[in-house]
Amino acid sequence: MQARLVETAAEKAEADALILPILEGETQVPKEAVALDKKLKGAIEQVLKDREFRGKFMELAPIHNLDTLPSRWTVLVGLGKIEQLDMVRLRNALQAAGRTLRRRGHRRLAVVLPRAVVARAEPADLARAATEGIGLSNFDAGSLKTRHEHAITPIESLTIIGLDGDKAASAAVKDGMVLTEATNRIRDWVNAPANAFTPSVFAEKVKEAIKGTGLDVKVLDMDEMRRMKMGALLAVARGSDEPAKMIVLRYAKGRKGGPTLALVGKGITFDSGGISIKPSLNMEKMKSDMGGGAAVVGAMLAIAELKPKINVIGIVPTTENMPSGKAIKPGDVVTGSGGKTIEIINTDAEGRLILSDGITYAVNEGATHIVDIATLTGSIARTLGPLAIGAFGNDPALMDLVRRAADLAGERVWELPTWADYDGLIESEIADIKNSTVPWAGATTAALFLREFVDGRPWVHLDIAGSAWQDAPELRTVPKGPTGSGVRVMAHLARLLADG
Ligand code: BES
Ligand code: MN
Ligand code: ZN
C-alpha cells in the first residue's frame, strides 16, 4: 500500500472510496465536503439532516457518486462523540472502515479529515492515525483453507486530505507505513499454527525477514545455551521434542557511550502449561504465546527502517512448553544464567523463566535500558481486558518515555504497581525465588519475578496477554485475531530514547 498527503480538494480526489469521517451529532456537511455535496445534489446534507446517519462510532454510510465526481463512492464514517475522540479511536474507526471497503472491492482510498477533527490533535498525530488505521486494515490472517471463497482485495493506495502539506505530517505518513508493514508482517506469525511455527521455523523466518535491512542476527542453539548456563530457558525446553532457540538481533546506529536498549520478547510457540497442564478450552489460542517475541522482531524491522541514532538489541528466547517424561515438575529447582536458583511451583508460569535468561543476556551485553514484552499472565487480561497493555517498571523516567511512545503509537498502555510490599510473593523456602504463588496480583507477581534479573537497570515490562489476540465478541472496535500489540510502542520508544 502507498500512502501520501495531498492538497487536492475532496471533490477533485480520485479514489474508489472517499472516506468522510463525521462526528456524532453533526448535522452540517463539513466545509471540506460542501463542494462535493453540491455535485451529489445535497445527498450528504440530506442524510445528516434526516438523522439517517448519526456519526455513531464506526457507523458507515456509502453514497454512490453516480459519475459526478472523479471518486466512485463517498463513505461517511462515524467517529462518535468529539470529547471521546482520541487517536486510538480514530485509528480503530478507520481500520473498521478500511476492512469493510476492502470487502466491497475498493482498492484506492482517500480520507478527508474535516476541520473539527483536525482541531483535536497535531497534524502529525492525525496523519499517523489515518495511515495506521487504514494500513492495519490491510491485513488478512493467512488462511490454510484449500478453497478461498472470500479473498478480500488489498488496498493499493491511500491519500489523506485536510493536512495541507504539513511537513511533520508527511513524515508521519511515511513512519506510519513502515510501522504498519512491520506490524502486519509479524501478525501473520502470531496467527500461524504451532505445528507450522516451531522455534526453528521462527528463527528461519527472522533470518529471511531481516535480509537487506542491515540488522545483524545470531541464533543460539541448545549447546550454546548449555555453555551459557541458561538453566531457566533449558528447563522449559526439556519437555519438548522441538529444540529451543534464542534469536538475537542487533541494530547499532548509536554513538559510543550512548544508550543501548534491549528488547526482550517471550517466544513460546505453544504453551500447553507443561505438567501443570492447561484446561482444553481455548488451549488452541496458546499458539499465540510468542506474540511478545514476534513484536520484538517487528519493532526491530521498523527500527532498521526508521534509523534512530541508538543501539538496540532484540532478544527472543523461544521454545515450546510441553508435558513429557522429561518435562520440569512442580517443586523442581533450576538455576538461571545469572546464577539465581528458582523453585518451580507451576510449570505454566514458563514465560518468566525463559524471559529471565533473555534479560540476563541483555544485562551481559551491556544494555542500559531493558524492555521486556510477553503474553505473560491471564491476570492482566482479567484486569485490563483485551484493549490495553499492562506496564510495570522500576524507573519513572523510562516509564514516562514508554507512555509517550504509546501515545505516538496509538496503543493503550496502563501502568500497574511493583510495590516492594508484595516482594514476599516470590520468596521461596528452598531457593532464591519461586515462579508462582497465591491466586491474586498475578501480573504484579510476574513483574516482581522479572525485576530480579534486571540488575537495577531502568526496565519496563509490558504484559500483552490481553492485547496480543482479539476474540471478544462484545468488542466491535478491533478485528479478531493477532494485533501486533507492542510493535509500535517499542519502535517509538527507541526513537525517543535516541532523541533524549
Ligand atoms: N501464556 C500464559 C498467559 C496467557 C493466558 C496468555 C491467557 C494469553 C491468554 C502464561 O504462560 C500462563 O500460563 N500464565 C499463568 C501463570 C500462573 C500459572 C502463575 C496464568 O496467567 O494463569
Ligand atoms: Mn503458561
Ligand atoms: Zn505462556
Short mmCIF file of C-alpha atoms and ligand atoms in Angstrom, two decimals:
data_model
loop_
_atom_site.label_atom_id
_atom_site.label_comp_id
_atom_site.label_asym_id
_atom_site.label_seq_id
_atom_site.Cartn_x
_atom_site.Cartn_y
_atom_site.Cartn_z
CA MET A 1 0.00 0.00 0.00
CA GLN A 2 1.15 3.52 -0.86
CA ALA A 3 0.16 6.43 1.35
CA ARG A 4 0.62 10.17 1.00
CA LEU A 5 -0.76 13.57 1.93
CA VAL A 6 -2.35 15.54 -0.88
CA GLU A 7 -3.65 19.09 -1.16
CA THR A 8 -6.35 18.11 -3.63
CA ALA A 9 -9.88 19.24 -2.75
CA ALA A 10 -12.26 16.41 -1.82
CA GLU A 11 -14.41 16.91 -4.94
CA LYS A 12 -11.31 16.53 -7.15
CA ALA A 13 -9.82 13.48 -5.46
CA GLU A 14 -9.59 10.27 -7.46
CA ALA A 15 -10.47 7.20 -5.47
CA ASP A 16 -12.71 4.16 -5.34
CA ALA A 17 -13.92 5.38 -1.98
CA LEU A 18 -13.63 8.80 -0.43
CA ILE A 19 -13.91 8.40 3.33
CA LEU A 20 -15.56 11.29 5.11
CA PRO A 21 -15.32 10.98 8.91
CA ILE A 22 -18.26 12.58 10.72
CA LEU A 23 -18.60 13.36 14.43
CA GLU A 24 -21.66 12.22 16.33
CA GLY A 25 -24.48 14.73 16.32
CA GLU A 26 -23.09 16.67 13.32
CA THR A 27 -25.98 17.96 11.21
CA GLN A 28 -23.99 20.18 8.84
CA VAL A 29 -21.87 18.97 5.96
CA PRO A 30 -18.21 19.62 6.90
CA LYS A 31 -16.75 22.61 4.99
CA GLU A 32 -14.26 20.37 3.18
CA ALA A 33 -17.13 18.44 1.62
CA VAL A 34 -19.53 21.24 0.71
CA ALA A 35 -18.42 21.46 -2.94
CA LEU A 36 -18.50 17.67 -3.13
CA ASP A 37 -22.01 17.55 -1.74
CA LYS A 38 -23.16 20.08 -4.33
CA LYS A 39 -22.17 17.62 -7.04
CA LEU A 40 -24.16 15.00 -5.16
CA LYS A 41 -27.18 17.32 -5.13
CA GLY A 42 -27.05 17.57 -1.36
CA ALA A 43 -27.19 13.83 -0.62
CA ILE A 44 -24.83 14.12 2.35
CA GLU A 45 -26.72 17.05 3.80
CA GLN A 46 -29.94 15.10 3.45
CA VAL A 47 -28.79 12.01 5.39
CA LEU A 48 -27.30 14.21 8.13
CA LYS A 49 -30.40 16.42 8.44
CA ASP A 50 -32.77 13.46 8.42
CA ARG A 51 -30.60 11.76 11.05
CA GLU A 52 -30.27 8.69 8.87
CA PHE A 53 -26.59 8.82 9.65
CA ARG A 54 -25.77 9.93 13.19
CA GLY A 55 -22.00 9.68 13.28
CA LYS A 56 -22.08 6.93 15.91
CA PHE A 57 -18.67 5.38 16.43
CA MET A 58 -17.85 3.12 13.46
CA GLU A 59 -21.19 3.72 11.75
CA LEU A 60 -20.86 3.55 7.97
CA ALA A 61 -22.94 5.02 5.13
CA PRO A 62 -21.83 4.62 1.50
CA ILE A 63 -23.24 7.08 -1.01
CA HIS A 64 -22.72 6.42 -4.72
CA ASN A 65 -21.24 9.37 -6.56
CA LEU A 66 -23.05 8.42 -9.80
CA ASP A 67 -20.18 9.55 -12.06
CA THR A 68 -20.50 13.15 -10.92
CA LEU A 69 -17.03 13.07 -9.32
CA PRO A 70 -13.60 11.53 -10.00
CA SER A 71 -14.24 9.28 -6.98
CA ARG A 72 -16.78 6.45 -7.18
CA TRP A 73 -18.21 6.44 -3.67
CA THR A 74 -18.39 8.77 -0.72
CA VAL A 75 -18.39 6.84 2.53
CA LEU A 76 -19.48 8.53 5.75
CA VAL A 77 -17.69 7.06 8.76
CA GLY A 78 -18.90 7.82 12.29
CA LEU A 79 -16.27 8.94 14.80
CA GLY A 80 -18.54 9.07 17.85
CA LYS A 81 -18.58 11.94 20.35
CA ILE A 82 -15.93 14.62 19.92
CA GLU A 83 -14.97 14.56 23.60
CA GLN A 84 -14.21 10.82 23.39
CA LEU A 85 -12.23 11.06 20.18
CA ASP A 86 -8.58 10.25 20.65
CA MET A 87 -6.03 8.90 18.20
CA VAL A 88 -6.67 5.28 19.26
CA ARG A 89 -10.35 5.63 18.40
CA LEU A 90 -9.62 7.45 15.13
CA ARG A 91 -7.33 4.53 14.14
CA ASN A 92 -9.98 1.98 15.08
CA ALA A 93 -12.80 3.74 13.21
CA LEU A 94 -10.67 3.94 10.07
CA GLN A 95 -9.48 0.38 10.48
CA ALA A 96 -13.08 -0.83 10.60
CA ALA A 97 -13.96 1.30 7.56
CA GLY A 98 -10.91 0.00 5.68
CA ARG A 99 -11.92 -3.60 6.25
CA THR A 100 -15.47 -3.04 5.05
CA LEU A 101 -14.34 -1.13 1.98
CA ARG A 102 -11.88 -3.85 1.04
CA ARG A 103 -14.71 -6.35 1.23
CA ARG A 104 -16.56 -4.16 -1.24
CA GLY A 105 -13.57 -4.37 -3.58
CA HIS A 106 -12.27 -0.82 -3.13
CA ARG A 107 -8.53 -0.53 -3.69
CA ARG A 108 -7.86 3.21 -3.79
CA LEU A 109 -8.98 5.08 -0.70
CA ALA A 110 -8.93 8.74 0.23
CA VAL A 111 -9.60 10.11 3.72
CA VAL A 112 -10.86 13.66 4.12
CA LEU A 113 -10.05 14.96 7.59
CA PRO A 114 -12.60 17.64 8.49
CA ARG A 115 -11.55 20.75 10.43
CA ALA A 116 -13.40 19.76 13.61
CA VAL A 117 -11.26 16.62 13.78
CA VAL A 118 -8.05 18.34 12.74
CA ALA A 119 -8.53 20.76 15.64
CA ARG A 120 -8.33 17.83 18.11
CA ALA A 121 -4.67 16.92 17.57
CA GLU A 122 -1.33 17.74 15.96
CA PRO A 123 -1.20 17.20 12.18
CA ALA A 124 1.48 14.50 12.61
CA ASP A 125 -0.66 12.56 15.10
CA LEU A 126 -3.65 12.71 12.75
CA ALA A 127 -1.53 11.63 9.78
CA ARG A 128 -0.11 8.68 11.71
CA ALA A 129 -3.55 7.65 12.93
CA ALA A 130 -5.08 7.78 9.44
CA THR A 131 -2.18 5.91 7.83
CA GLU A 132 -2.01 3.25 10.50
CA GLY A 133 -5.78 2.83 10.77
CA ILE A 134 -6.07 2.07 7.07
CA GLY A 135 -2.71 0.26 6.99
CA LEU A 136 -3.72 -2.11 9.79
CA SER A 137 -6.98 -2.87 7.98
CA ASN A 138 -4.90 -4.05 5.03
CA PHE A 139 -4.20 -7.41 6.67
CA ASP A 140 -5.78 -10.84 6.50
CA ALA A 141 -4.66 -13.60 8.76
CA GLY A 142 -3.29 -16.23 6.36
CA SER A 143 -5.83 -18.95 5.73
CA LEU A 144 -5.00 -22.61 5.24
CA LYS A 145 -8.36 -23.28 3.62
CA THR A 146 -7.91 -25.02 0.26
CA ARG A 147 -10.87 -23.13 -1.19
CA HIS A 148 -10.68 -19.37 -1.00
CA GLU A 149 -14.20 -18.14 -1.31
CA HIS A 150 -13.86 -14.67 0.10
CA ALA A 151 -10.48 -13.33 -0.96
CA ILE A 152 -10.59 -9.67 0.10
CA THR A 153 -8.95 -7.11 -2.17
CA PRO A 154 -5.89 -5.41 -0.76
CA ILE A 155 -5.82 -1.63 -0.52
CA GLU A 156 -3.35 -0.22 -3.03
CA SER A 157 -3.27 3.44 -2.16
CA LEU A 158 -4.33 5.93 0.46
CA THR A 159 -4.43 9.68 0.08
CA ILE A 160 -5.04 11.92 3.06
CA ILE A 161 -6.78 15.24 2.52
CA GLY A 162 -7.00 18.07 5.04
CA LEU A 163 -3.47 18.39 6.39
CA ASP A 164 -2.19 20.53 3.52
CA GLY A 165 1.48 19.82 3.04
CA ASP A 166 2.37 19.85 6.75
CA LYS A 167 5.97 18.63 6.90
CA ALA A 168 5.75 16.73 10.16
CA ALA A 169 2.54 15.12 8.93
CA SER A 170 4.21 13.98 5.69
CA ALA A 171 6.99 12.35 7.69
CA ALA A 172 4.41 10.76 9.97
CA VAL A 173 2.69 9.15 6.98
CA LYS A 174 5.98 7.53 5.96
CA ASP A 175 6.64 6.35 9.51
CA GLY A 176 3.09 5.06 9.75
CA MET A 177 3.61 2.93 6.65
CA VAL A 178 6.87 1.48 8.00
CA LEU A 179 5.19 0.69 11.32
CA THR A 180 2.08 -0.93 9.85
CA GLU A 181 4.09 -3.04 7.43
CA ALA A 182 6.34 -4.33 10.21
CA THR A 183 3.26 -4.97 12.36
CA ASN A 184 1.30 -6.79 9.66
CA ARG A 185 4.30 -8.95 8.87
CA ILE A 186 4.51 -10.37 12.39
CA ARG A 187 0.71 -10.63 12.83
CA ASP A 188 0.93 -13.48 10.34
CA TRP A 189 3.47 -15.28 12.51
CA VAL A 190 1.33 -14.96 15.62
CA ASN A 191 -1.58 -16.43 13.70
CA ALA A 192 0.40 -19.39 12.35
CA PRO A 193 -0.45 -22.77 13.94
CA ALA A 194 2.15 -24.14 16.34
CA ASN A 195 2.89 -27.18 14.18
CA ALA A 196 3.89 -24.83 11.37
CA PHE A 197 5.64 -22.31 13.58
CA THR A 198 8.16 -24.06 15.82
CA PRO A 199 11.15 -22.31 17.42
CA SER A 200 13.29 -23.46 14.45
CA VAL A 201 10.80 -22.03 11.96
CA PHE A 202 10.66 -18.81 14.00
CA ALA A 203 14.45 -18.44 13.70
CA GLU A 204 14.33 -19.12 9.94
CA LYS A 205 11.51 -16.61 9.41
CA VAL A 206 13.51 -13.95 11.23
CA LYS A 207 16.61 -14.63 9.12
CA GLU A 208 14.51 -14.26 6.00
CA ALA A 209 12.75 -11.12 7.21
CA ILE A 210 15.93 -9.21 8.05
CA LYS A 211 17.56 -9.74 4.65
CA GLY A 212 18.61 -6.38 3.28
CA THR A 213 17.65 -4.45 6.43
CA GLY A 214 21.16 -4.08 7.82
CA LEU A 215 20.13 -5.86 11.02
CA ASP A 216 22.52 -8.49 12.33
CA VAL A 217 21.13 -11.82 13.52
CA LYS A 218 22.56 -14.61 15.64
CA VAL A 219 20.64 -17.72 16.65
CA LEU A 220 21.88 -19.56 19.74
CA ASP A 221 21.22 -23.31 19.75
CA MET A 222 20.82 -25.52 22.81
CA ASP A 223 24.54 -26.36 23.04
CA GLU A 224 25.33 -22.66 23.32
CA MET A 225 22.56 -22.24 25.88
CA ARG A 226 24.12 -25.03 27.93
CA ARG A 227 27.52 -23.37 27.70
CA MET A 228 25.99 -20.12 28.89
CA LYS A 229 24.16 -21.99 31.68
CA MET A 230 20.69 -20.79 30.66
CA GLY A 231 19.10 -23.21 33.08
CA ALA A 232 15.71 -21.49 33.15
CA LEU A 233 15.16 -21.47 29.39
CA LEU A 234 16.52 -25.01 29.10
CA ALA A 235 14.24 -26.15 31.92
CA VAL A 236 11.15 -25.09 29.95
CA ALA A 237 12.56 -26.62 26.75
CA ARG A 238 13.09 -30.05 28.40
CA GLY A 239 9.50 -31.13 27.91
CA SER A 240 9.53 -30.51 24.15
CA ASP A 241 10.95 -32.52 21.26
CA GLU A 242 11.49 -29.27 19.35
CA PRO A 243 14.88 -27.66 20.00
CA ALA A 244 14.78 -24.27 21.70
CA LYS A 245 16.46 -21.24 20.13
CA MET A 246 17.50 -17.82 21.26
CA ILE A 247 17.24 -15.26 18.48
CA VAL A 248 19.43 -12.17 18.90
CA LEU A 249 19.01 -9.18 16.58
CA ARG A 250 21.29 -6.20 16.58
CA TYR A 251 20.86 -2.64 15.36
CA ALA A 252 23.92 -0.49 16.02
CA LYS A 253 23.50 3.13 14.95
CA GLY A 254 24.14 4.68 18.34
CA ARG A 255 27.03 6.85 19.34
CA LYS A 256 29.74 5.48 21.56
CA GLY A 257 28.76 5.69 25.20
CA GLY A 258 25.12 6.29 24.21
CA PRO A 259 22.19 4.20 25.43
CA THR A 260 21.76 0.56 24.42
CA LEU A 261 18.14 -0.51 24.51
CA ALA A 262 17.40 -4.22 24.91
CA LEU A 263 14.01 -5.53 23.78
CA VAL A 264 13.34 -8.99 25.18
CA GLY A 265 10.27 -10.91 23.93
CA LYS A 266 8.64 -14.13 25.09
CA GLY A 267 8.67 -16.68 22.27
CA ILE A 268 6.64 -19.65 23.49
CA THR A 269 5.42 -21.14 20.20
CA PHE A 270 2.93 -23.28 22.11
CA ASP A 271 2.02 -23.17 25.79
CA SER A 272 0.28 -26.34 26.94
CA GLY A 273 1.10 -25.42 30.53
CA GLY A 274 3.51 -28.36 30.79
CA ILE A 275 2.93 -30.76 33.71
CA SER A 276 0.70 -28.05 35.26
CA ILE A 277 -1.35 -28.60 32.13
CA LYS A 278 -3.97 -26.10 30.98
CA PRO A 279 -7.64 -27.00 30.51
CA SER A 280 -8.55 -27.85 26.87
CA LEU A 281 -10.97 -24.96 26.49
CA ASN A 282 -9.17 -22.23 24.50
CA MET A 283 -5.84 -24.06 24.63
CA GLU A 284 -5.56 -23.64 20.86
CA LYS A 285 -5.06 -19.89 21.45
CA MET A 286 -1.74 -20.70 23.05
CA LYS A 287 -0.19 -20.81 19.59
CA SER A 288 -0.04 -17.04 20.02
CA ASP A 289 2.16 -17.22 23.14
CA MET A 290 5.11 -15.99 21.05
CA GLY A 291 3.37 -12.65 20.46
CA GLY A 292 5.95 -10.77 22.55
CA GLY A 293 8.88 -12.31 20.71
CA ALA A 294 7.25 -11.55 17.36
CA ALA A 295 6.60 -7.96 18.48
CA VAL A 296 10.30 -7.55 19.25
CA VAL A 297 11.17 -8.69 15.73
CA GLY A 298 8.53 -6.35 14.28
CA ALA A 299 9.93 -3.43 16.27
CA MET A 300 13.49 -4.25 15.11
CA LEU A 301 12.32 -4.36 11.47
CA ALA A 302 10.71 -0.94 11.90
CA ILE A 303 13.72 0.49 13.74
CA ALA A 304 16.01 -0.66 10.91
CA GLU A 305 13.97 1.50 8.53
CA LEU A 306 13.34 4.47 10.81
CA LYS A 307 17.06 4.63 11.64
CA PRO A 308 17.15 6.30 15.06
CA LYS A 309 20.66 7.01 16.38
CA ILE A 310 20.78 4.40 19.11
CA ASN A 311 21.90 0.82 19.71
CA VAL A 312 19.13 -1.74 20.07
CA ILE A 313 19.39 -5.46 20.79
CA GLY A 314 16.36 -7.67 20.19
CA ILE A 315 16.38 -10.90 22.20
CA VAL A 316 13.85 -13.67 21.69
CA PRO A 317 14.12 -16.85 23.74
CA THR A 318 11.85 -19.35 22.01
CA THR A 319 10.65 -22.85 22.90
CA GLU A 320 7.51 -24.92 23.33
CA ASN A 321 6.11 -25.59 26.81
CA MET A 322 5.07 -29.25 26.81
CA PRO A 323 4.44 -32.08 29.25
CA SER A 324 6.57 -35.22 28.85
CA GLY A 325 8.63 -37.68 30.86
CA LYS A 326 11.48 -35.21 30.67
CA ALA A 327 9.48 -32.09 31.50
CA ILE A 328 10.13 -29.98 34.58
CA LYS A 329 7.87 -30.73 37.55
CA PRO A 330 6.39 -28.52 40.25
CA GLY A 331 8.90 -28.43 43.09
CA ASP A 332 11.94 -28.66 40.80
CA VAL A 333 14.65 -26.08 41.38
CA VAL A 334 16.63 -24.74 38.41
CA THR A 335 19.48 -22.25 38.12
CA GLY A 336 19.26 -19.41 35.61
CA SER A 337 22.22 -17.96 33.72
CA GLY A 338 22.53 -15.14 36.25
CA GLY A 339 23.15 -17.75 38.98
CA LYS A 340 19.84 -17.35 40.87
CA THR A 341 18.07 -20.53 41.95
CA ILE A 342 14.38 -20.73 41.04
CA GLU A 343 11.79 -23.03 42.55
CA ILE A 344 9.19 -24.03 40.01
CA ILE A 345 5.79 -24.03 41.68
CA ASN A 346 3.80 -24.05 38.47
CA THR A 347 5.19 -25.16 35.10
CA ASP A 348 2.57 -22.97 33.42
CA ALA A 349 4.45 -19.89 34.67
CA GLU A 350 7.05 -20.62 31.96
CA GLY A 351 7.21 -17.21 30.30
CA ARG A 352 9.00 -15.56 33.21
CA LEU A 353 11.51 -18.43 33.23
CA ILE A 354 12.60 -18.04 29.62
CA LEU A 355 12.50 -14.23 29.89
CA SER A 356 14.81 -14.33 32.90
CA ASP A 357 17.59 -15.83 30.79
CA GLY A 358 16.81 -13.38 27.99
CA ILE A 359 17.08 -10.46 30.41
CA THR A 360 20.34 -11.79 31.86
CA TYR A 361 21.68 -11.99 28.31
CA ALA A 362 20.70 -8.33 27.81
CA VAL A 363 22.49 -7.33 31.01
CA ASN A 364 25.64 -9.20 29.95
CA GLU A 365 25.50 -7.48 26.57
CA GLY A 366 25.65 -4.11 28.27
CA ALA A 367 22.05 -2.98 27.91
CA THR A 368 21.46 0.37 29.61
CA HIS A 369 17.67 0.15 29.28
CA ILE A 370 15.60 -3.03 29.22
CA VAL A 371 12.07 -3.52 27.94
CA ASP A 372 10.53 -6.97 28.00
CA ILE A 373 7.26 -7.87 26.35
CA ALA A 374 5.21 -11.01 26.84
CA THR A 375 1.82 -12.67 26.74
CA LEU A 376 2.59 -13.33 30.36
CA THR A 377 -0.48 -13.58 32.57
CA GLY A 378 -4.19 -14.28 32.39
CA SER A 379 -4.29 -11.86 35.29
CA ILE A 380 -3.53 -8.81 33.10
CA ALA A 381 -6.28 -9.80 30.67
CA ARG A 382 -8.76 -10.06 33.53
CA THR A 383 -7.60 -6.70 34.92
CA LEU A 384 -7.36 -4.50 31.83
CA GLY A 385 -9.36 -6.50 29.31
CA PRO A 386 -8.22 -7.05 25.74
CA LEU A 387 -7.64 -3.43 24.75
CA ALA A 388 -4.64 -2.48 26.84
CA ILE A 389 -1.05 -3.38 27.57
CA GLY A 390 -0.11 -3.60 31.26
CA ALA A 391 3.16 -1.87 32.11
CA PHE A 392 5.39 -2.36 35.15
CA GLY A 393 8.77 -0.83 35.89
CA ASN A 394 11.47 0.37 38.25
CA ASP A 395 12.30 3.73 36.69
CA PRO A 396 9.81 6.61 36.38
CA ALA A 397 11.79 8.30 33.59
CA LEU A 398 11.72 5.22 31.35
CA MET A 399 8.05 4.64 32.19
CA ASP A 400 7.31 8.21 31.08
CA LEU A 401 9.06 7.55 27.77
CA VAL A 402 7.02 4.37 27.33
CA ARG A 403 3.84 6.37 27.93
CA ARG A 404 4.91 8.97 25.34
CA ALA A 405 5.78 6.18 22.92
CA ALA A 406 2.34 4.64 23.50
CA ASP A 407 0.68 7.98 22.71
CA LEU A 408 2.60 8.25 19.46
CA ALA A 409 1.79 4.63 18.65
CA GLY A 410 -1.91 4.96 19.44
CA GLU A 411 -1.68 1.89 21.67
CA ARG A 412 -3.22 1.87 25.15
CA VAL A 413 -0.66 1.25 27.88
CA TRP A 414 -1.58 1.34 31.58
CA GLU A 415 0.85 1.23 34.47
CA LEU A 416 0.40 -1.21 37.36
CA PRO A 417 2.37 -1.33 40.61
CA THR A 418 5.52 -3.20 41.59
CA TRP A 419 5.43 -2.26 45.30
CA ALA A 420 8.06 -3.90 47.48
CA ASP A 421 5.15 -4.74 49.82
CA TYR A 422 4.50 -7.66 47.51
CA ASP A 423 8.09 -8.96 47.49
CA GLY A 424 7.02 -11.85 49.75
CA LEU A 425 5.05 -13.28 46.84
CA ILE A 426 8.19 -14.53 45.10
CA GLU A 427 10.07 -15.70 48.23
CA SER A 428 10.81 -19.42 48.18
CA GLU A 429 11.56 -21.62 51.19
CA ILE A 430 14.14 -23.65 49.31
CA ALA A 431 15.50 -21.44 46.52
CA ASP A 432 16.26 -17.74 45.92
CA ILE A 433 12.85 -17.15 44.36
CA LYS A 434 9.83 -19.08 43.13
CA ASN A 435 7.93 -18.71 39.88
CA SER A 436 4.35 -18.73 41.14
CA THR A 437 2.31 -18.15 44.26
CA VAL A 438 -1.15 -17.10 45.51
CA PRO A 439 -4.01 -16.65 43.04
CA TRP A 440 -4.07 -12.85 43.26
CA ALA A 441 -1.90 -9.97 41.95
CA GLY A 442 -0.71 -12.39 39.27
CA ALA A 443 0.54 -9.81 36.79
CA THR A 444 2.41 -7.90 39.50
CA THR A 445 3.94 -11.15 40.83
CA ALA A 446 5.28 -11.94 37.36
CA ALA A 447 6.75 -8.43 37.11
CA LEU A 448 8.42 -8.75 40.52
CA PHE A 449 9.96 -12.04 39.37
CA LEU A 450 11.39 -10.41 36.22
CA ARG A 451 12.71 -7.45 38.19
CA GLU A 452 15.06 -9.85 39.99
CA PHE A 453 17.07 -10.17 36.78
CA VAL A 454 17.46 -6.59 35.53
CA ASP A 455 20.44 -5.73 37.75
CA GLY A 456 18.80 -2.49 38.87
CA ARG A 457 18.91 -1.04 35.35
CA PRO A 458 15.99 1.03 34.05
CA TRP A 459 13.40 -1.53 32.98
CA VAL A 460 9.81 -1.73 31.82
CA HIS A 461 7.81 -4.94 31.49
CA LEU A 462 4.89 -4.97 29.04
CA ASP A 463 2.25 -7.66 29.59
CA ILE A 464 0.32 -8.17 26.33
CA ALA A 465 -1.62 -11.31 27.33
CA GLY A 466 -4.87 -9.39 26.77
CA SER A 467 -3.94 -7.22 23.81
CA ALA A 468 -1.99 -9.58 21.52
CA TRP A 469 -5.03 -11.53 20.37
CA GLN A 470 -8.60 -10.29 20.00
CA ASP A 471 -11.63 -12.51 20.15
CA ALA A 472 -14.14 -10.88 22.48
CA PRO A 473 -17.43 -10.86 20.55
CA GLU A 474 -18.52 -7.92 22.72
CA LEU A 475 -15.89 -5.69 21.15
CA ARG A 476 -16.59 -4.40 17.69
CA THR A 477 -13.79 -1.85 17.75
CA VAL A 478 -10.96 -4.20 16.80
CA PRO A 479 -10.77 -7.06 14.31
CA LYS A 480 -10.40 -10.61 15.58
CA GLY A 481 -7.07 -12.36 15.74
CA PRO A 482 -3.47 -11.18 16.07
CA THR A 483 -2.98 -7.44 16.64
CA GLY A 484 0.78 -6.95 16.63
CA SER A 485 0.45 -5.36 20.07
CA GLY A 486 3.59 -3.54 21.21
CA VAL A 487 5.47 -3.26 17.91
CA ARG A 488 4.75 0.43 17.50
CA VAL A 489 5.30 1.28 21.18
CA MET A 490 8.77 -0.25 21.15
CA ALA A 491 9.79 1.32 17.84
CA HIS A 492 8.72 4.78 19.05
CA LEU A 493 10.50 4.18 22.35
CA ALA A 494 13.78 3.51 20.54
CA ARG A 495 13.37 6.86 18.80
CA LEU A 496 12.53 8.78 21.95
CA LEU A 497 15.48 7.25 23.77
CA ALA A 498 17.73 8.25 20.87
CA ASP A 499 16.45 11.84 20.97
CA GLY A 500 16.53 12.31 24.69
N1 BES B 1 0.73 -17.80 28.28
C1 BES B 1 0.10 -17.75 29.54
C2 BES B 1 -0.66 -16.45 29.78
C3 BES B 1 -1.84 -16.20 28.88
C4 BES B 1 -3.10 -16.54 29.31
C5 BES B 1 -1.69 -15.56 27.69
C6 BES B 1 -4.19 -16.29 28.51
C7 BES B 1 -2.79 -15.30 26.87
C8 BES B 1 -4.04 -15.66 27.29
C9 BES B 1 1.14 -17.88 30.65
O1 BES B 1 2.24 -18.66 30.36
C10 BES B 1 0.45 -18.52 31.82
O2 BES B 1 0.08 -19.66 31.70
N2 BES B 1 0.31 -17.79 32.92
C11 BES B 1 -0.31 -18.29 34.08
C12 BES B 1 0.62 -18.01 35.24
C13 BES B 1 0.21 -18.70 36.51
C14 BES B 1 0.38 -20.21 36.37
C15 BES B 1 1.08 -18.18 37.63
C16 BES B 1 -1.63 -17.54 34.27
O3 BES B 1 -1.67 -16.33 34.00
O4 BES B 1 -2.60 -18.17 34.64
MN MN B 2 1.92 -20.71 30.74
ZN ZN B 3 2.75 -18.80 28.40
#
